[in-house]
């Protein structure tokens, strides 16, 4: 299409500055062109003369030659939101009016409309800008009707800039063909408001509908003739654009990565004359349809007088703070904006008015510093221009004290060095590290955690290291879903298929947005990940693998220290096979608070850590280094105490800092990343533990069900219960879900409940109010006649059929075994439909408490207790040394010599005065001592003996002893 021209009817139609929002236009003061001409003719100076070119102003050709392809040195995974991008405002606004004979710009309004150095009309100036490193454009268009139909001409207000949109596209296409690793961000604006001092679109086509149709005609390769919807073929430009930004149907929500848009124009937004945004074009986050988002775009152009230039700079500076999560306490509202690393920020350094022209705002005067110089001083740490971005900034400033990015900086008359300095703010290694965290629960975290991954990500950002965390998951482990107790799986029944990892949990409320991709799963072992890691590395191609595995291998008896080391070596080999240049940071395994009976875990952990430290140097290669992360040494957790954990193992907020610090130290010392490693803070805040709301207790067929609203970020809950009227609460039960079931209840019992939140680290919320419910269970009674017998490795059970209500729907039995000699042991449970069962794989020499429970359609009933056993033992020896002490006239204390072969004891009693036989109940005494009370008419009338039991095996009676008469009785 030939260049289209819109002649000015009069210099009086020149607009002093662009208008972005109607509310601003109503509040500003404009000078008419008549006044402009009057002032000019009268010799009155509108503004100071242009400043001399310098590093910051009007010296674009002095920019570094390396800027011509600076984006090629940034990694594909870098989001556009993370870049520092130099751009130009009114990018090819070069003229007020051109002398047709000399083809030079002249006229009284030239300095009002000119915003850039002139390096050629027909958009040729863009070639110079691109070569200097400019990658963001601000193009203003008018709908014109020429000989071949409708098209866009380039304007600044009413001033035609001697270029068409086709010129812009041609020059940009040529540049991107030559530099295919670059991208160009385009801000497009429909310039004509149809009244002075703006321009006017071609008659009949100054509507939003036609402006969008004309843009689409460029994309789709047609030119509207101006007669209805008739069109003729033309060059199609859609392939030059990043597709999601020009759909015409919807906006992309967030900024793309550089890899997605290399070689393309990214349309950031298509603005209407009144400041609105046309839907279907651009990126929604900074430029949502129907209105520019001022949280992300600073475009306050009003500079009424020369003395207001400093005020314009402060607006630019404030937006730099917002871009980097920093705030000035003296400026209301700044603290309310959170740091948003995923957001794209646009910052206009330009400004003007009828009395202060663009070159004055940019370049300053002999007595006033220009915005470009202010910005240059800020970037170079000169004259204490931006103290908020320094650690010693004082109490006035808060938030983050470092700045990672500038966002998109749109400038008038930029200087070469200023462009260099903006580009230099991008990650100085010229690449983005793709980092994959591989770990277990301590790396995945629980909902409400910050996680050490978040703290490490903060460090990367503070050190200005471009990083892209990668992996298949993004979340922590969510809370356990509240469900009713489930019946035990039948012996031999296949386990249900394992579902996908639970990774939908959120992070601490104030953690803010961060790159949370990872490959860490609750309970994961090195023995599992060694066969999974190759596929993950092939898919995500990390540069750096941060591994924290091994605890679950040794803690859950999957392998010993040697086996765990072998799994880790296989993991390294498999990952390296998928990415030969992969770097590894392998963590050793922390200790945890001692678990009763698990001294082996302490020893295994120490052994593995030494073996890993010795092995790593041999695993490392010149192209694929492997380095040790001293998690064990940095994490304050040991068998005797663990202040870094909320439960003796998993990190609290302080522990997360300690783990992250261990990785930072290795990455800094061994891989040269970052300029420093911060100290671990002395303390970190505990979680809050608000009282749960909406607590309810209701009767159910299974017993009583207590529910409440979940508390976000709770480590769990405690529920305490008691029979109504009792002054004493049962010990609290600790649970993870917002539901508590009481199944072992008797019909007609009224129970009371209270609930509180567990915030970890000993933080417990206030108890809720008391809730009551009366039990009316429809579960079945336990079986009768339970007989238990020890075997070499377990227990044999047999029982009779239960009787009574609801036994007709019994589906199965649950056989329960609890290790009395292992503190904190879990109840082993197995299911059967038979009336006998053999429980194997128990610990020889340990005592086990045993029971059998029925399960019908209502749920599990009250268990019936069987005699305890000592696994692997036979009939216990007869107890000896029985002594009876009368503590008062009706109470005696019995003591005897026990045996390790005895699982418990039965106490036999006989009244020596009535000729009765010695009798004993099935109440089993666990320890070799027992108190008997309420002996009437007095203890001296009773004889006591003891037998030892091991399931159905029972010793003979001990010597029988008559209780002595207490003194004074």
PDB file of N, CA and C in Angstrom, residues 743-745 779-783 786 814 816 850-855 860-866:
ATOM      1  N   UNK A 743     -16.681 -44.511  66.953  1.00  0.00           N
ATOM      2  CA  UNK A 743     -17.381 -45.727  66.533  1.00  0.00           C
ATOM      3  C   UNK A 743     -17.600 -46.706  67.683  1.00  0.00           C
ATOM      4  N   UNK A 744     -16.720 -46.653  68.655  1.00  0.00           N
ATOM      5  CA  UNK A 744     -16.783 -47.644  69.722  1.00  0.00           C
ATOM      6  C   UNK A 744     -17.620 -47.094  70.873  1.00  0.00           C
ATOM      7  N   UNK A 745     -18.918 -46.990  70.628  1.00  0.00           N
ATOM      8  CA  UNK A 745     -19.831 -46.396  71.607  1.00  0.00           C
ATOM      9  C   UNK A 745     -20.990 -47.351  71.872  1.00  0.00           C
ATOM     10  N   UNK A 779     -24.079 -50.612  64.600  1.00  0.00           N
ATOM     11  CA  UNK A 779     -22.985 -51.549  64.370  1.00  0.00           C
ATOM     12  C   UNK A 779     -23.244 -52.819  65.184  1.00  0.00           C
ATOM     13  N   UNK A 780     -22.507 -53.860  64.863  1.00  0.00           N
ATOM     14  CA  UNK A 780     -22.696 -55.145  65.535  1.00  0.00           C
ATOM     15  C   UNK A 780     -21.674 -55.334  66.641  1.00  0.00           C
ATOM     16  N   UNK A 781     -22.064 -56.127  67.648  1.00  0.00           N
ATOM     17  CA  UNK A 781     -21.150 -56.443  68.735  1.00  0.00           C
ATOM     18  C   UNK A 781     -19.989 -57.294  68.232  1.00  0.00           C
ATOM     19  N   UNK A 782     -18.920 -57.315  69.011  1.00  0.00           N
ATOM     20  CA  UNK A 782     -17.768 -58.114  68.638  1.00  0.00           C
ATOM     21  C   UNK A 782     -18.027 -59.597  68.801  1.00  0.00           C
ATOM     22  N   UNK A 783     -17.171 -60.417  68.197  1.00  0.00           N
ATOM     23  CA  UNK A 783     -17.359 -61.865  68.290  1.00  0.00           C
ATOM     24  C   UNK A 783     -17.129 -62.379  69.710  1.00  0.00           C
ATOM     25  N   UNK A 786     -13.124 -65.432  71.849  1.00  0.00           N
ATOM     26  CA  UNK A 786     -11.874 -65.217  71.107  1.00  0.00           C
ATOM     27  C   UNK A 786     -10.739 -66.004  71.768  1.00  0.00           C
ATOM     28  N   UNK A 814     -12.393 -57.329  61.426  1.00  0.00           N
ATOM     29  CA  UNK A 814     -11.086 -56.681  61.475  1.00  0.00           C
ATOM     30  C   UNK A 814     -10.301 -57.280  62.632  1.00  0.00           C
ATOM     31  N   UNK A 816      -7.104 -56.963  64.968  1.00  0.00           N
ATOM     32  CA  UNK A 816      -6.271 -55.839  65.397  1.00  0.00           C
ATOM     33  C   UNK A 816      -5.135 -56.340  66.270  1.00  0.00           C
ATOM     34  N   UNK A 850      -4.483 -57.642  71.529  1.00  0.00           N
ATOM     35  CA  UNK A 850      -5.204 -58.225  70.404  1.00  0.00           C
ATOM     36  C   UNK A 850      -6.712 -58.034  70.556  1.00  0.00           C
ATOM     37  N   UNK A 851      -7.404 -57.857  69.430  1.00  0.00           N
ATOM     38  CA  UNK A 851      -8.856 -57.705  69.456  1.00  0.00           C
ATOM     39  C   UNK A 851      -9.416 -58.073  68.083  1.00  0.00           C
ATOM     40  N   UNK A 852     -10.733 -58.299  68.057  1.00  0.00           N
ATOM     41  CA  UNK A 852     -11.434 -58.571  66.809  1.00  0.00           C
ATOM     42  C   UNK A 852     -12.677 -57.695  66.758  1.00  0.00           C
ATOM     43  N   UNK A 853     -12.907 -57.078  65.628  1.00  0.00           N
ATOM     44  CA  UNK A 853     -14.003 -56.131  65.445  1.00  0.00           C
ATOM     45  C   UNK A 853     -14.868 -56.586  64.271  1.00  0.00           C
ATOM     46  N   UNK A 854     -16.173 -56.413  64.410  1.00  0.00           N
ATOM     47  CA  UNK A 854     -17.075 -56.716  63.288  1.00  0.00           C
ATOM     48  C   UNK A 854     -17.305 -55.461  62.457  1.00  0.00           C
ATOM     49  N   UNK A 855     -17.527 -55.676  61.155  1.00  0.00           N
ATOM     50  CA  UNK A 855     -17.887 -54.591  60.245  1.00  0.00           C
ATOM     51  C   UNK A 855     -19.176 -54.984  59.528  1.00  0.00           C
ATOM     52  N   UNK A 860     -17.737 -50.094  61.634  1.00  0.00           N
ATOM     53  CA  UNK A 860     -17.035 -50.968  62.564  1.00  0.00           C
ATOM     54  C   UNK A 860     -17.589 -50.846  63.975  1.00  0.00           C
ATOM     55  N   UNK A 861     -17.831 -51.965  64.613  1.00  0.00           N
ATOM     56  CA  UNK A 861     -18.384 -51.973  65.956  1.00  0.00           C
ATOM     57  C   UNK A 861     -17.323 -51.947  67.037  1.00  0.00           C
ATOM     58  N   UNK A 862     -17.789 -52.023  68.286  1.00  0.00           N
ATOM     59  CA  UNK A 862     -16.899 -52.032  69.442  1.00  0.00           C
ATOM     60  C   UNK A 862     -16.103 -53.337  69.441  1.00  0.00           C
ATOM     61  N   UNK A 863     -14.770 -53.313  69.424  1.00  0.00           N
ATOM     62  CA  UNK A 863     -13.988 -54.553  69.346  1.00  0.00           C
ATOM     63  C   UNK A 863     -14.155 -55.419  70.593  1.00  0.00           C
ATOM     64  N   UNK A 864     -14.044 -56.711  70.376  1.00  0.00           N
ATOM     65  CA  UNK A 864     -13.975 -57.670  71.480  1.00  0.00           C
ATOM     66  C   UNK A 864     -12.512 -58.024  71.684  1.00  0.00           C
ATOM     67  N   UNK A 865     -12.069 -58.011  72.943  1.00  0.00           N
ATOM     68  CA  UNK A 865     -10.650 -58.166  73.248  1.00  0.00           C
ATOM     69  C   UNK A 865     -10.299 -59.624  73.474  1.00  0.00           C
ATOM     70  N   UNK A 866      -9.194 -60.034  72.909  1.00  0.00           N
ATOM     71  CA  UNK A 866      -8.639 -61.358  73.166  1.00  0.00           C
ATOM     72  C   UNK A 866      -7.426 -61.245  74.058  1.00  0.00           C
TER      73      UNK A 866
END
